[in-house]
Short mmCIF file of C-alpha atoms in Angstrom, two decimals:
data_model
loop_
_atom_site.label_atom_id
_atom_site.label_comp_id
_atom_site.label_asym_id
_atom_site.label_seq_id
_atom_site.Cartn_x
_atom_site.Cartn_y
_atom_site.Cartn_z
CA UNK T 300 0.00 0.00 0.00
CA UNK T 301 1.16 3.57 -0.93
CA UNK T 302 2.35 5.60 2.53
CA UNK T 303 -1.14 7.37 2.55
CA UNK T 304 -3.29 4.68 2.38
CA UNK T 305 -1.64 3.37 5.36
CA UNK T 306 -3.46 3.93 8.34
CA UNK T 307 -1.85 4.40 11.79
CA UNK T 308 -3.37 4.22 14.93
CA UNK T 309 -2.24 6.58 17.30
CA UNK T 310 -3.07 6.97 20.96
CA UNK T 311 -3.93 10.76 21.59
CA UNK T 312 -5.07 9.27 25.47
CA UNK T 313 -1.87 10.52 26.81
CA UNK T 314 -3.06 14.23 25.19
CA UNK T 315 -4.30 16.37 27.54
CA UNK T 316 -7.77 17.56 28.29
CA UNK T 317 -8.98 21.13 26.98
CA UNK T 318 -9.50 23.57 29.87
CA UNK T 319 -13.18 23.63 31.25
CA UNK T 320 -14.66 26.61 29.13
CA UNK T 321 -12.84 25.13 25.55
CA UNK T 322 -14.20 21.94 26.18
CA UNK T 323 -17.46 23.11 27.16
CA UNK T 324 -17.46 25.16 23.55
CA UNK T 325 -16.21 21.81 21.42
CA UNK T 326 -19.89 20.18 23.41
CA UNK T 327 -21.58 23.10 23.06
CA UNK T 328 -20.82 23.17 19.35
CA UNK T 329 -20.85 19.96 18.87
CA UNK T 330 -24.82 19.50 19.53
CA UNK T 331 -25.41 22.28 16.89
CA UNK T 332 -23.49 20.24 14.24
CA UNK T 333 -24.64 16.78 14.44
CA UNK T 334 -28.25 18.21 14.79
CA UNK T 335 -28.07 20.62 11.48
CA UNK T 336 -25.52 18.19 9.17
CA UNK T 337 -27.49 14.96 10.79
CA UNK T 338 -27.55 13.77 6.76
CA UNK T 339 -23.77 14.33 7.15
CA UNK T 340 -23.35 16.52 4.13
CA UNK T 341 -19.67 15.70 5.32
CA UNK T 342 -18.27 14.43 8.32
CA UNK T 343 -19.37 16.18 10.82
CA UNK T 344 -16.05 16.04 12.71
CA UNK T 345 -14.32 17.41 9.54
CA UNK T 346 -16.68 20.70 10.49
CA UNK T 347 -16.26 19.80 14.29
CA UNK T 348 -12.20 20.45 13.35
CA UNK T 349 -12.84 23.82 11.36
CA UNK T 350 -14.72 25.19 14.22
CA UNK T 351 -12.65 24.66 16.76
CA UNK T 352 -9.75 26.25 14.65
CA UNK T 353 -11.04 28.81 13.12
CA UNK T 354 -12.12 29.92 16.42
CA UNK T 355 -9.95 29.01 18.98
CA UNK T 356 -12.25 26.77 20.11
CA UNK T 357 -14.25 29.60 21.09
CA UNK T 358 -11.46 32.21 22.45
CA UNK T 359 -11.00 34.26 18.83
CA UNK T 360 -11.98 37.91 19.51
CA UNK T 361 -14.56 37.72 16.51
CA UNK T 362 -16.19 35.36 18.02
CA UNK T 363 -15.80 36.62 21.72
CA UNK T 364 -17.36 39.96 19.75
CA UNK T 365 -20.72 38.08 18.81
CA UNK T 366 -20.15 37.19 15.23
CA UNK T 367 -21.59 33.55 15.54
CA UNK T 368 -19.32 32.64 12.93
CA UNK T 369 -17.84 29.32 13.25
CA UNK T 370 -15.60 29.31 10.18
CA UNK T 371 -14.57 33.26 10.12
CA UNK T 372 -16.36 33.45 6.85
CA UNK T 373 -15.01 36.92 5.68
CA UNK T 374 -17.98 39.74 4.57
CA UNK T 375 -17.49 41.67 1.17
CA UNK T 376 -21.10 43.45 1.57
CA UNK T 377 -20.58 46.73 3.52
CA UNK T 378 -24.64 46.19 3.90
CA UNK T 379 -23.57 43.18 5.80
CA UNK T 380 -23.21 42.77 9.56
CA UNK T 381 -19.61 42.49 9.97
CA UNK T 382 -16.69 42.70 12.36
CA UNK T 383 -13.52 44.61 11.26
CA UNK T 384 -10.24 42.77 11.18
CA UNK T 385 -7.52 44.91 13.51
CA UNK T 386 -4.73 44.47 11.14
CA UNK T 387 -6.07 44.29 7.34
CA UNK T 388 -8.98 45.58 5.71
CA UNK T 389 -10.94 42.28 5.87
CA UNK T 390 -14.26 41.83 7.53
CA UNK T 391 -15.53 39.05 9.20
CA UNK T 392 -19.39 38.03 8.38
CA UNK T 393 -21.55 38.42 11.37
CA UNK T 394 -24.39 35.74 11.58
CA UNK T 395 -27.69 35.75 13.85
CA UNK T 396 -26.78 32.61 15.36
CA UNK T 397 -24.35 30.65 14.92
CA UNK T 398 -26.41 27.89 13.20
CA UNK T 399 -26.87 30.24 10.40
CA UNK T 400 -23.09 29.78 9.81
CA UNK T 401 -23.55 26.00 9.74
CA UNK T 402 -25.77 25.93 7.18
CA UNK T 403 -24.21 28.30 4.94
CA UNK T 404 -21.10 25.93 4.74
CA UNK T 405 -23.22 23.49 4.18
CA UNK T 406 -25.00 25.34 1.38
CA UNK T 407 -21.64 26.02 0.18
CA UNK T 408 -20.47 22.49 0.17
CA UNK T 409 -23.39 21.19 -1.88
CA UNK T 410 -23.40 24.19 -4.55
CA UNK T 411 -20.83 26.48 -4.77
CA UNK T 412 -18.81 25.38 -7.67
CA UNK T 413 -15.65 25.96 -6.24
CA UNK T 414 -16.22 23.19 -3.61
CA UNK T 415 -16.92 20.50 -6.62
CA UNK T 416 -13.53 18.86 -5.84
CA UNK T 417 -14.64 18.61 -2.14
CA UNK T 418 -17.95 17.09 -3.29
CA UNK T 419 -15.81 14.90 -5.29
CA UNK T 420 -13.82 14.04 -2.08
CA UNK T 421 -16.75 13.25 0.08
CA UNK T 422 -18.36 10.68 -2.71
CA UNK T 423 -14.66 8.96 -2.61
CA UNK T 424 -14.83 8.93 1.16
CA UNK T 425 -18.40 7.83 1.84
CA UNK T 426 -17.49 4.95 -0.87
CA UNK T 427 -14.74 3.92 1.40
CA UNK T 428 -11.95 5.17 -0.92
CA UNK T 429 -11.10 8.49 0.38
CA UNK T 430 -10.36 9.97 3.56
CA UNK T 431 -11.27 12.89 6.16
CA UNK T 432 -7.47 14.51 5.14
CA UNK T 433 -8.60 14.32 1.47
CA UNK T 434 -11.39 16.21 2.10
CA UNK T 435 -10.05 19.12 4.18
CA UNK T 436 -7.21 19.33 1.62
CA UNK T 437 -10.18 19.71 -1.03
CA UNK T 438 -11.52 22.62 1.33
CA UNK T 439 -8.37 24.25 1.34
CA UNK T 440 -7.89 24.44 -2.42
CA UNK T 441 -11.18 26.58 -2.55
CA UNK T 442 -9.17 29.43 -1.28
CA UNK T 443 -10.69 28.64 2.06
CA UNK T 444 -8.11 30.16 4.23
CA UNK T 445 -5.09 32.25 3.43
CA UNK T 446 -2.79 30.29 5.97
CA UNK T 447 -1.17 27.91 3.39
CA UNK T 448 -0.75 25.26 6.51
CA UNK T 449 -4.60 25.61 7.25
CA UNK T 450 -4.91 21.86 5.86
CA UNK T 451 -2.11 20.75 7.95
CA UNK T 452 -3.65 22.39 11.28
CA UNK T 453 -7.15 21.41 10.61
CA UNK T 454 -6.28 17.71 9.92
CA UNK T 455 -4.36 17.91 13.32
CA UNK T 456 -7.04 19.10 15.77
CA UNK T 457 -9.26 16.43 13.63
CA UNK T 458 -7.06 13.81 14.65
CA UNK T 459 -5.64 14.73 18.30
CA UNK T 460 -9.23 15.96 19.65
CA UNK T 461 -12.04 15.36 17.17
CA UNK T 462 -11.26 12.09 16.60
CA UNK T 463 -8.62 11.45 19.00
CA UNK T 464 -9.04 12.16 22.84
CA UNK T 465 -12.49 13.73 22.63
CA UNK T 466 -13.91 10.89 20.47
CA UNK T 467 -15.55 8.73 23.22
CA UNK T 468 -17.54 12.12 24.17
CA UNK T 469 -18.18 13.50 20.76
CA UNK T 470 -20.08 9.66 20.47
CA UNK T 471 -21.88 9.81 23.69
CA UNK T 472 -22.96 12.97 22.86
CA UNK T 473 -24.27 12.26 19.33
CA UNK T 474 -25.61 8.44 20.84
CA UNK T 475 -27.57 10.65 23.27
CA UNK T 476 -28.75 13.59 20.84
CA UNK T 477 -30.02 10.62 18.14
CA UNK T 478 -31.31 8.22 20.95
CA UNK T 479 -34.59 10.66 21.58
CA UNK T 480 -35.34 10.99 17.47
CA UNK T 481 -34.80 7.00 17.23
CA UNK T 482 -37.14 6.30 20.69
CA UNK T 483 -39.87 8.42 18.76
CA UNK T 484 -39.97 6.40 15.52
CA UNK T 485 -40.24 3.19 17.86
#
């Protein structure tokens, strides 16, 4: 098998545990995203792993200012509710709650035609030939961030918290938010 196809399992136990108010964020946010991408668009861990970097798991100033935007979408629309960047001209898109911002990725990932590679991405993964890495790589090519190591961070947190230590309560959580929808069809 090629290198990449290889895959290693790594123990991120030894990793330790966000402080209180982080964690309580990743949970927090976490409930939001499996309940809006519950068709899981794509992997809701993938978004889980955006968030929490694109925000500092909930520390970034823009978000700390009430923009309820989970992936620092940038504004261009001066009619837009928007938060001023300190050091560049850029604006950061405010949204009315922070679900809004969920489903505009969302929106974005099954239309905009700069995220067809990423749709290709999630069709190779969800047919068991691609992988979570692929697909944020694919997100990064749409001129997502500037950072040119935004892939390389993203797929990081995805691996030492989303789906490394915090995995076990990341499935609780979504076993308990799913459990009440699947009692009510019984």
């Amino acid at each position: 098998l090629p290198i990449d196809e290889i895959k290693v399992k790594k123990d991120y136990s030894k990793i330790s545990d966000l402080e209180p108010a982080k964690k309580q964020w990743l949970i927090d946010t976490a409930e939001k995203v499996y309940t809006i991408n519950k068709d899981e668009i794509i992997p809701s861990d993938i978004i889980l792993a955006i968030n929490s970097g694109e925000t500092g798991w909930g520390s970034s100033r823009f978000w700390k200012e009430g923009s309820n935007n989970l992936f620092n979408f940038q504004s261009f629309d001066d009619k837009e509710e928007s938060i001023a960047a300190k050091e560049s001209k850029a604006k950061i898109k405010k949204f009315k709650t922070q679900e809004d911002s969920i489903i505009q990725f969302l929106d974005w990932v099954q239309t905009k035609p700069s995220y067809e590679g990423v749709r290709k991405e999630i069709k190779l993964y969800n047919e068991g030939k691609g992988s979570k890495e692929n697909i944020i790589k694919a997100i990064a090519k749409t001129g997502f961030a500037e950072d040119k190591d935004w892939s390389d961070k993203i797929t990081s947190i995805l691996n030492k918290r989303i789906d490394g230590k915090h995995k076990k309560e990341l499935q609780k959580l979504t076993e308990n938010l799913f459990k009440d929808t699947d009692d009510t069809k019984n």
